[in-house]
PDB file of C-alpha atoms and ligand atoms in Angstrom:
ATOM      1  CA  UNK A  23     -54.142  18.589  88.828  1.00  0.00           C
ATOM      2  CA  UNK A  24     -57.258  18.497  90.950  1.00  0.00           C
ATOM      3  CA  UNK A  25     -60.770  17.843  89.662  1.00  0.00           C
ATOM      4  CA  UNK A  26     -61.640  21.510  90.148  1.00  0.00           C
ATOM      5  CA  UNK A  27     -58.621  22.640  88.146  1.00  0.00           C
ATOM      6  CA  UNK A  28     -59.356  20.166  85.370  1.00  0.00           C
ATOM      7  CA  UNK A  29     -62.913  21.464  85.021  1.00  0.00           C
ATOM      8  CA  UNK A  30     -61.833  25.083  85.029  1.00  0.00           C
ATOM      9  CA  UNK A  31     -59.147  24.397  82.414  1.00  0.00           C
ATOM     10  CA  UNK A  32     -61.592  22.623  80.087  1.00  0.00           C
ATOM     11  CA  UNK A  33     -64.333  25.210  80.526  1.00  0.00           C
ATOM     12  CA  UNK A  34     -61.887  28.021  79.727  1.00  0.00           C
ATOM     13  CA  UNK A  35     -61.397  26.550  76.249  1.00  0.00           C
ATOM     14  CA  UNK A  36     -65.066  25.897  75.422  1.00  0.00           C
ATOM     15  CA  UNK A  37     -67.046  28.093  73.033  1.00  0.00           C
ATOM     16  CA  UNK A  38     -70.142  29.586  74.630  1.00  0.00           C
ATOM     17  CA  UNK A  39     -72.585  27.306  72.835  1.00  0.00           C
ATOM     18  CA  UNK A  40     -70.904  24.069  73.974  1.00  0.00           C
ATOM     19  CA  UNK A  41     -72.211  22.336  77.097  1.00  0.00           C
ATOM     20  CA  UNK A  42     -69.925  20.215  79.266  1.00  0.00           C
ATOM     21  CA  UNK A  43     -71.273  16.938  80.637  1.00  0.00           C
ATOM     22  CA  UNK A  44     -68.971  15.721  83.434  1.00  0.00           C
ATOM     23  CA  UNK A  45     -68.885  11.942  83.029  1.00  0.00           C
ATOM     24  CA  UNK A  46     -68.627  10.617  86.564  1.00  0.00           C
ATOM     25  CA  UNK A  47     -69.261   6.887  86.042  1.00  0.00           C
ATOM     26  CA  UNK A  48     -67.422   4.646  88.564  1.00  0.00           C
ATOM     27  CA  UNK A  49     -66.318   7.724  90.576  1.00  0.00           C
ATOM     28  CA  UNK A  50     -67.282   8.270  94.233  1.00  0.00           C
ATOM     29  CA  UNK A  51     -69.712  10.983  95.302  1.00  0.00           C
ATOM     30  CA  UNK A  52     -66.833  12.883  96.939  1.00  0.00           C
ATOM     31  CA  UNK A  53     -65.305  13.389  93.474  1.00  0.00           C
ATOM     32  CA  UNK A  54     -68.617  14.569  92.068  1.00  0.00           C
ATOM     33  CA  UNK A  55     -68.993  17.030  94.927  1.00  0.00           C
ATOM     34  CA  UNK A  56     -65.600  18.491  94.128  1.00  0.00           C
ATOM     35  CA  UNK A  57     -66.832  19.116  90.568  1.00  0.00           C
ATOM     36  CA  UNK A  58     -70.129  20.469  91.927  1.00  0.00           C
ATOM     37  CA  UNK A  59     -68.274  23.026  94.054  1.00  0.00           C
ATOM     38  CA  UNK A  60     -66.822  24.582  90.889  1.00  0.00           C
ATOM     39  CA  UNK A  61     -70.343  25.158  89.589  1.00  0.00           C
ATOM     40  CA  UNK A  62     -70.663  22.034  87.453  1.00  0.00           C
ATOM     41  CA  UNK A  63     -74.312  20.952  87.405  1.00  0.00           C
ATOM     42  CA  UNK A  64     -74.481  18.396  84.578  1.00  0.00           C
ATOM     43  CA  UNK A  65     -73.240  14.884  85.253  1.00  0.00           C
ATOM     44  CA  UNK A  66     -73.267  11.846  82.969  1.00  0.00           C
ATOM     45  CA  UNK A  67     -73.514   8.227  84.078  1.00  0.00           C
ATOM     46  CA  UNK A  68     -73.737   5.030  82.071  1.00  0.00           C
ATOM     47  CA  UNK A  69     -75.456   2.731  84.592  1.00  0.00           C
ATOM     48  CA  UNK A  70     -78.989   3.473  85.722  1.00  0.00           C
ATOM     49  CA  UNK A  71     -78.627   2.037  89.230  1.00  0.00           C
ATOM     50  CA  UNK A  72     -75.421   3.947  89.887  1.00  0.00           C
ATOM     51  CA  UNK A  73     -76.993   7.161  88.608  1.00  0.00           C
ATOM     52  CA  UNK A  74     -80.075   6.676  90.806  1.00  0.00           C
ATOM     53  CA  UNK A  75     -77.898   6.100  93.880  1.00  0.00           C
ATOM     54  CA  UNK A  76     -75.894   9.253  93.192  1.00  0.00           C
ATOM     55  CA  UNK A  77     -79.063  11.247  92.490  1.00  0.00           C
ATOM     56  CA  UNK A  78     -80.306  10.349  95.977  1.00  0.00           C
ATOM     57  CA  UNK A  79     -77.058  11.377  97.628  1.00  0.00           C
ATOM     58  CA  UNK A  80     -76.184  14.518  95.703  1.00  0.00           C
ATOM     59  CA  UNK A  81     -77.716  18.042  95.737  1.00  0.00           C
ATOM     60  CA  UNK A  82     -81.012  18.239  93.892  1.00  0.00           C
ATOM     61  CA  UNK A  83     -80.123  21.005  91.405  1.00  0.00           C
ATOM     62  CA  UNK A  84     -78.003  18.601  89.354  1.00  0.00           C
ATOM     63  CA  UNK A  85     -79.046  17.537  85.857  1.00  0.00           C
ATOM     64  CA  UNK A  86     -78.426  13.837  85.350  1.00  0.00           C
ATOM     65  CA  UNK A  87     -77.686  12.576  81.857  1.00  0.00           C
ATOM     66  CA  UNK A  88     -77.819   8.877  80.974  1.00  0.00           C
ATOM     67  CA  UNK A  89     -75.043   8.359  78.424  1.00  0.00           C
ATOM     68  CA  UNK A  90     -74.897   4.560  78.348  1.00  0.00           C
ATOM     69  CA  UNK A  91     -76.910   1.925  76.577  1.00  0.00           C
ATOM     70  CA  UNK A  92     -80.363   1.697  78.156  1.00  0.00           C
ATOM     71  CA  UNK A  93     -82.183  -1.538  78.902  1.00  0.00           C
ATOM     72  CA  UNK A  94     -85.917  -1.153  78.513  1.00  0.00           C
ATOM     73  CA  UNK A  95     -86.730  -2.799  81.842  1.00  0.00           C
ATOM     74  CA  UNK A  96     -84.607  -0.272  83.758  1.00  0.00           C
ATOM     75  CA  UNK A  97     -86.088   2.962  82.377  1.00  0.00           C
ATOM     76  CA  UNK A  98     -88.507   3.147  85.298  1.00  0.00           C
ATOM     77  CA  UNK A  99     -85.673   3.662  87.805  1.00  0.00           C
ATOM     78  CA  UNK A 100     -84.517   6.914  86.173  1.00  0.00           C
ATOM     79  CA  UNK A 101     -87.829   8.231  84.825  1.00  0.00           C
ATOM     80  CA  UNK A 102     -88.539  10.330  87.959  1.00  0.00           C
ATOM     81  CA  UNK A 103     -85.422  12.465  87.590  1.00  0.00           C
ATOM     82  CA  UNK A 104     -83.319  11.930  84.431  1.00  0.00           C
ATOM     83  CA  UNK A 105     -82.793  15.132  82.425  1.00  0.00           C
ATOM     84  CA  UNK A 106     -81.496  13.776  79.114  1.00  0.00           C
ATOM     85  CA  UNK A 107     -81.049  10.258  77.721  1.00  0.00           C
ATOM     86  CA  UNK A 108     -78.236  10.231  75.140  1.00  0.00           C
ATOM     87  CA  UNK A 109     -78.270   6.653  73.902  1.00  0.00           C
ATOM     88  CA  UNK A 110     -81.742   6.028  72.477  1.00  0.00           C
ATOM     89  CA  UNK A 111     -81.597   3.751  69.452  1.00  0.00           C
ATOM     90  CA  UNK A 112     -85.040   2.181  68.952  1.00  0.00           C
ATOM     91  CA  UNK A 113     -88.744   3.000  68.832  1.00  0.00           C
ATOM     92  CA  UNK A 114     -89.308   0.290  71.410  1.00  0.00           C
ATOM     93  CA  UNK A 115     -87.085   2.116  73.876  1.00  0.00           C
ATOM     94  CA  UNK A 116     -88.733   5.464  73.067  1.00  0.00           C
ATOM     95  CA  UNK A 117     -92.135   3.895  73.786  1.00  0.00           C
ATOM     96  CA  UNK A 118     -90.994   2.694  77.188  1.00  0.00           C
ATOM     97  CA  UNK A 119     -89.433   6.074  78.049  1.00  0.00           C
ATOM     98  CA  UNK A 120     -92.689   7.740  76.990  1.00  0.00           C
ATOM     99  CA  UNK A 121     -94.706   5.371  79.173  1.00  0.00           C
ATOM    100  CA  UNK A 122     -92.540   5.837  82.261  1.00  0.00           C
ATOM    101  CA  UNK A 123     -92.347   9.601  81.734  1.00  0.00           C
ATOM    102  CA  UNK A 124     -96.149   9.745  81.599  1.00  0.00           C
ATOM    103  CA  UNK A 125     -96.368   7.844  84.892  1.00  0.00           C
ATOM    104  CA  UNK A 126     -94.202  10.561  86.410  1.00  0.00           C
ATOM    105  CA  UNK A 127     -96.059  13.430  84.717  1.00  0.00           C
ATOM    106  CA  UNK A 128     -92.907  14.424  82.908  1.00  0.00           C
ATOM    107  CA  UNK A 129     -91.616  15.021  79.411  1.00  0.00           C
ATOM    108  CA  UNK A 130     -88.191  13.400  79.061  1.00  0.00           C
ATOM    109  CA  UNK A 131     -85.651  14.748  76.568  1.00  0.00           C
ATOM    110  CA  UNK A 132     -83.899  12.159  74.402  1.00  0.00           C
ATOM    111  CA  UNK A 133     -81.054  12.057  71.899  1.00  0.00           C
ATOM    112  CA  UNK A 134     -80.992   9.435  69.168  1.00  0.00           C
ATOM    113  CA  UNK A 135     -77.682   7.607  69.018  1.00  0.00           C
ATOM    114  CA  UNK A 136     -76.170   7.363  65.557  1.00  0.00           C
ATOM    115  CA  UNK A 137     -73.560   4.785  64.599  1.00  0.00           C
ATOM    116  CA  UNK A 138     -70.579   6.572  63.041  1.00  0.00           C
ATOM    117  CA  UNK A 139     -67.622   4.469  64.240  1.00  0.00           C
ATOM    118  CA  UNK A 140     -65.908   1.714  62.328  1.00  0.00           C
ATOM    119  CA  UNK A 141     -66.255  -0.710  65.250  1.00  0.00           C
ATOM    120  CA  UNK A 142     -69.184  -3.097  65.066  1.00  0.00           C
ATOM    121  CA  UNK A 143     -69.650  -3.125  68.840  1.00  0.00           C
ATOM    122  CA  UNK A 144     -70.925   0.397  69.259  1.00  0.00           C
ATOM    123  CA  UNK A 145     -74.668   0.875  69.425  1.00  0.00           C
ATOM    124  CA  UNK A 146     -76.603   3.249  67.244  1.00  0.00           C
ATOM    125  CA  UNK A 147     -78.776   3.884  64.216  1.00  0.00           C
ATOM    126  CA  UNK A 148     -77.759   4.427  60.627  1.00  0.00           C
ATOM    127  CA  UNK A 149     -79.243   7.310  58.672  1.00  0.00           C
ATOM    128  CA  UNK A 150     -82.064   5.212  57.230  1.00  0.00           C
ATOM    129  CA  UNK A 151     -83.124   3.896  60.637  1.00  0.00           C
ATOM    130  CA  UNK A 152     -83.022   7.445  61.965  1.00  0.00           C
ATOM    131  CA  UNK A 153     -85.391   8.605  59.229  1.00  0.00           C
ATOM    132  CA  UNK A 154     -87.760   5.720  59.966  1.00  0.00           C
ATOM    133  CA  UNK A 155     -87.989   6.794  63.599  1.00  0.00           C
ATOM    134  CA  UNK A 156     -88.312  10.519  62.901  1.00  0.00           C
ATOM    135  CA  UNK A 157     -91.103   9.987  60.400  1.00  0.00           C
ATOM    136  CA  UNK A 158     -92.978   7.238  62.230  1.00  0.00           C
ATOM    137  CA  UNK A 159     -96.624   7.722  63.135  1.00  0.00           C
ATOM    138  CA  UNK A 160     -95.910   6.111  66.525  1.00  0.00           C
ATOM    139  CA  UNK A 161     -93.602   8.950  67.444  1.00  0.00           C
ATOM    140  CA  UNK A 162     -96.404  11.477  66.966  1.00  0.00           C
ATOM    141  CA  UNK A 163     -98.395   9.691  69.662  1.00  0.00           C
ATOM    142  CA  UNK A 164     -95.640   9.936  72.259  1.00  0.00           C
ATOM    143  CA  UNK A 165     -96.461  13.088  74.160  1.00  0.00           C
ATOM    144  CA  UNK A 166     -94.104  12.510  77.080  1.00  0.00           C
ATOM    145  CA  UNK A 167     -90.847  12.441  75.213  1.00  0.00           C
ATOM    146  CA  UNK A 168     -89.037  15.063  73.177  1.00  0.00           C
ATOM    147  CA  UNK A 169     -86.267  14.275  70.742  1.00  0.00           C
ATOM    148  CA  UNK A 170     -83.823  17.133  71.132  1.00  0.00           C
ATOM    149  CA  UNK A 171     -80.827  15.968  69.115  1.00  0.00           C
ATOM    150  CA  UNK A 172     -78.409  13.209  68.207  1.00  0.00           C
ATOM    151  CA  UNK A 173     -75.372  11.602  69.807  1.00  0.00           C
ATOM    152  CA  UNK A 174     -72.442   9.640  68.478  1.00  0.00           C
ATOM    153  CA  UNK A 175     -69.051   8.196  69.311  1.00  0.00           C
ATOM    154  CA  UNK A 176     -66.085   8.185  66.951  1.00  0.00           C
ATOM    155  CA  UNK A 177     -63.845   5.187  66.435  1.00  0.00           C
ATOM    156  CA  UNK A 178     -61.265   4.678  69.197  1.00  0.00           C
ATOM    157  CA  UNK A 179     -58.165   5.498  67.173  1.00  0.00           C
ATOM    158  CA  UNK A 180     -55.180   7.848  67.010  1.00  0.00           C
ATOM    159  CA  UNK A 181     -56.053   8.689  63.409  1.00  0.00           C
ATOM    160  CA  UNK A 182     -57.299  12.278  63.733  1.00  0.00           C
ATOM    161  CA  UNK A 183     -58.451  12.402  60.131  1.00  0.00           C
ATOM    162  CA  UNK A 184     -60.705   9.419  60.630  1.00  0.00           C
ATOM    163  CA  UNK A 185     -62.198  10.895  63.808  1.00  0.00           C
ATOM    164  CA  UNK A 186     -62.782  14.172  62.001  1.00  0.00           C
ATOM    165  CA  UNK A 187     -64.433  12.400  59.091  1.00  0.00           C
ATOM    166  CA  UNK A 188     -66.805  10.548  61.429  1.00  0.00           C
ATOM    167  CA  UNK A 189     -67.745  13.710  63.340  1.00  0.00           C
ATOM    168  CA  UNK A 190     -68.349  15.556  60.057  1.00  0.00           C
ATOM    169  CA  UNK A 191     -70.603  12.696  59.015  1.00  0.00           C
ATOM    170  CA  UNK A 192     -72.614  12.996  62.225  1.00  0.00           C
ATOM    171  CA  UNK A 193     -72.879  16.767  61.804  1.00  0.00           C
ATOM    172  CA  UNK A 194     -74.272  16.314  58.314  1.00  0.00           C
ATOM    173  CA  UNK A 195     -76.789  13.684  59.522  1.00  0.00           C
ATOM    174  CA  UNK A 196     -77.798  16.114  62.277  1.00  0.00           C
ATOM    175  CA  UNK A 197     -78.271  18.989  59.820  1.00  0.00           C
ATOM    176  CA  UNK A 198     -80.360  16.827  57.542  1.00  0.00           C
ATOM    177  CA  UNK A 199     -82.490  15.432  60.378  1.00  0.00           C
ATOM    178  CA  UNK A 200     -83.227  18.990  61.509  1.00  0.00           C
ATOM    179  CA  UNK A 201     -85.385  19.393  58.424  1.00  0.00           C
ATOM    180  CA  UNK A 202     -87.677  16.612  59.709  1.00  0.00           C
ATOM    181  CA  UNK A 203     -88.882  18.463  62.795  1.00  0.00           C
ATOM    182  CA  UNK A 204     -92.296  17.537  64.169  1.00  0.00           C
ATOM    183  CA  UNK A 205     -94.285  18.231  67.362  1.00  0.00           C
ATOM    184  CA  UNK A 206     -92.131  16.302  69.772  1.00  0.00           C
ATOM    185  CA  UNK A 207     -88.930  16.562  67.838  1.00  0.00           C
ATOM    186  CA  UNK A 208     -86.751  19.665  67.938  1.00  0.00           C
ATOM    187  CA  UNK A 209     -83.169  18.807  67.125  1.00  0.00           C
ATOM    188  CA  UNK A 210     -80.856  21.298  68.777  1.00  0.00           C
ATOM    189  CA  UNK A 211     -78.207  19.205  70.519  1.00  0.00           C
ATOM    190  CA  UNK A 212     -75.288  17.499  68.812  1.00  0.00           C
ATOM    191  CA  UNK A 213     -73.624  15.374  71.518  1.00  0.00           C
ATOM    192  CA  UNK A 214     -70.173  14.326  70.349  1.00  0.00           C
ATOM    193  CA  UNK A 215     -66.667  14.439  71.788  1.00  0.00           C
ATOM    194  CA  UNK A 216     -65.011  12.754  74.782  1.00  0.00           C
ATOM    195  CA  UNK A 217     -61.688  13.317  76.602  1.00  0.00           C
ATOM    196  CA  UNK A 218     -59.573  12.149  73.695  1.00  0.00           C
ATOM    197  CA  UNK A 219     -61.379  13.873  70.861  1.00  0.00           C
ATOM    198  CA  UNK A 220     -63.553  16.736  72.075  1.00  0.00           C
ATOM    199  CA  UNK A 221     -61.493  19.551  70.470  1.00  0.00           C
ATOM    200  CA  UNK A 222     -62.018  17.892  67.073  1.00  0.00           C
ATOM    201  CA  UNK A 223     -65.703  17.387  67.850  1.00  0.00           C
ATOM    202  CA  UNK A 224     -66.110  21.081  68.665  1.00  0.00           C
ATOM    203  CA  UNK A 225     -64.396  22.040  65.401  1.00  0.00           C
ATOM    204  CA  UNK A 226     -66.933  19.806  63.652  1.00  0.00           C
ATOM    205  CA  UNK A 227     -69.935  21.503  65.289  1.00  0.00           C
ATOM    206  CA  UNK A 228     -70.514  19.669  68.578  1.00  0.00           C
ATOM    207  CA  UNK A 229     -72.772  21.476  71.054  1.00  0.00           C
ATOM    208  CA  UNK A 230     -72.358  19.007  73.930  1.00  0.00           C
ATOM    209  CA  UNK A 231     -69.231  17.156  74.997  1.00  0.00           C
ATOM    210  CA  UNK A 232     -69.074  14.230  77.411  1.00  0.00           C
ATOM    211  CA  UNK A 233     -65.789  14.318  79.311  1.00  0.00           C
ATOM    212  CA  UNK A 234     -64.789  11.816  81.993  1.00  0.00           C
ATOM    213  CA  UNK A 235     -61.130  10.900  82.429  1.00  0.00           C
ATOM    214  CA  UNK A 236     -59.791  14.395  81.641  1.00  0.00           C
ATOM    215  CA  UNK A 237     -61.792  15.639  84.647  1.00  0.00           C
ATOM    216  CA  UNK A 238     -61.804  12.785  87.140  1.00  0.00           C
ATOM    217  CA  UNK A 239     -58.725  10.807  86.059  1.00  0.00           C
ATOM    218  CA  UNK A 240     -58.617   7.274  84.687  1.00  0.00           C
ATOM    219  CA  UNK A 241     -61.138   4.587  85.571  1.00  0.00           C
ATOM    220  CA  UNK A 242     -60.266   1.104  86.832  1.00  0.00           C
TER     221      UNK A 242
HETATM  222  C1  PLP B 315     -67.316   6.940  79.395  1.00  0.00           C
HETATM  223  C2  PLP B 315     -67.978   7.707  78.328  1.00  0.00           C
HETATM  224  C3  PLP B 315     -67.561   9.011  78.006  1.00  0.00           C
HETATM  225  C4  PLP B 315     -66.376   9.705  78.658  1.00  0.00           C
HETATM  226  O1  PLP B 315     -65.177   9.079  78.287  1.00  0.00           O
HETATM  227  P1  PLP B 315     -63.751   9.752  78.606  1.00  0.00           P
HETATM  228  O2  PLP B 315     -62.859   9.214  77.555  1.00  0.00           O
HETATM  229  O3  PLP B 315     -63.394   9.276  79.977  1.00  0.00           O
HETATM  230  O4  PLP B 315     -63.910  11.215  78.545  1.00  0.00           O
HETATM  231  C5  PLP B 315     -68.265   9.694  77.035  1.00  0.00           C
HETATM  232  N1  PLP B 315     -69.321   9.148  76.392  1.00  0.00           N
HETATM  233  C6  PLP B 315     -69.751   7.903  76.695  1.00  0.00           C
HETATM  234  C7  PLP B 315     -70.925   7.361  75.962  1.00  0.00           C
HETATM  235  C8  PLP B 315     -69.089   7.140  77.645  1.00  0.00           C
HETATM  236  O5  PLP B 315     -69.525   5.901  77.917  1.00  0.00           O
END
């Protein structure tokens, strides 16, 4: 299978309301261009420097999504162009994104990352921490960010029931958080599902899937 065929095959199965993020981390620009030729315009990267390099090289009508954990001191390198930051998990990080977005006269869309997996290592907020952020007075002062949804990763396991349970949990957190909408907070995007579990995620209400290896092949 070629990259183009992989993308077409995945897109053919997606409901209309589900957006495909092509996760191109570690892959060369030539691979991304092959995806681009099929009409794919949304790419996800997990390292800011790598994303910035690819942004410079690739056509300018691409939307770049940062899907990895973000270090505060590196926000400035993506602030001029990033379309959506998936992995936001603190007010401190939101403040920095707001500051750098303001410097660039932009409003940057963010997703809050929720911890749903069993593994301790994965980043993210629990429901209580999410509520603290959504209701904080600080957030109301941040005019250069917009919280547009939540993101999560299920446990890396073959147990489909467990994955389903975790995605259902995230969907219910998302639905509840939607009732806390404020000025700069309009939750519309539920980012969940990767190569191994995106069909389950879609069944559970995902509106955005992040697919890497099923498009570009395995990573070293
Ligand atoms: C790498 C990565 C993906 C894509 O993983 P695949 O299993 O290759 O589809 C999705 N989301 C995040 C946060 C990632 O880091």
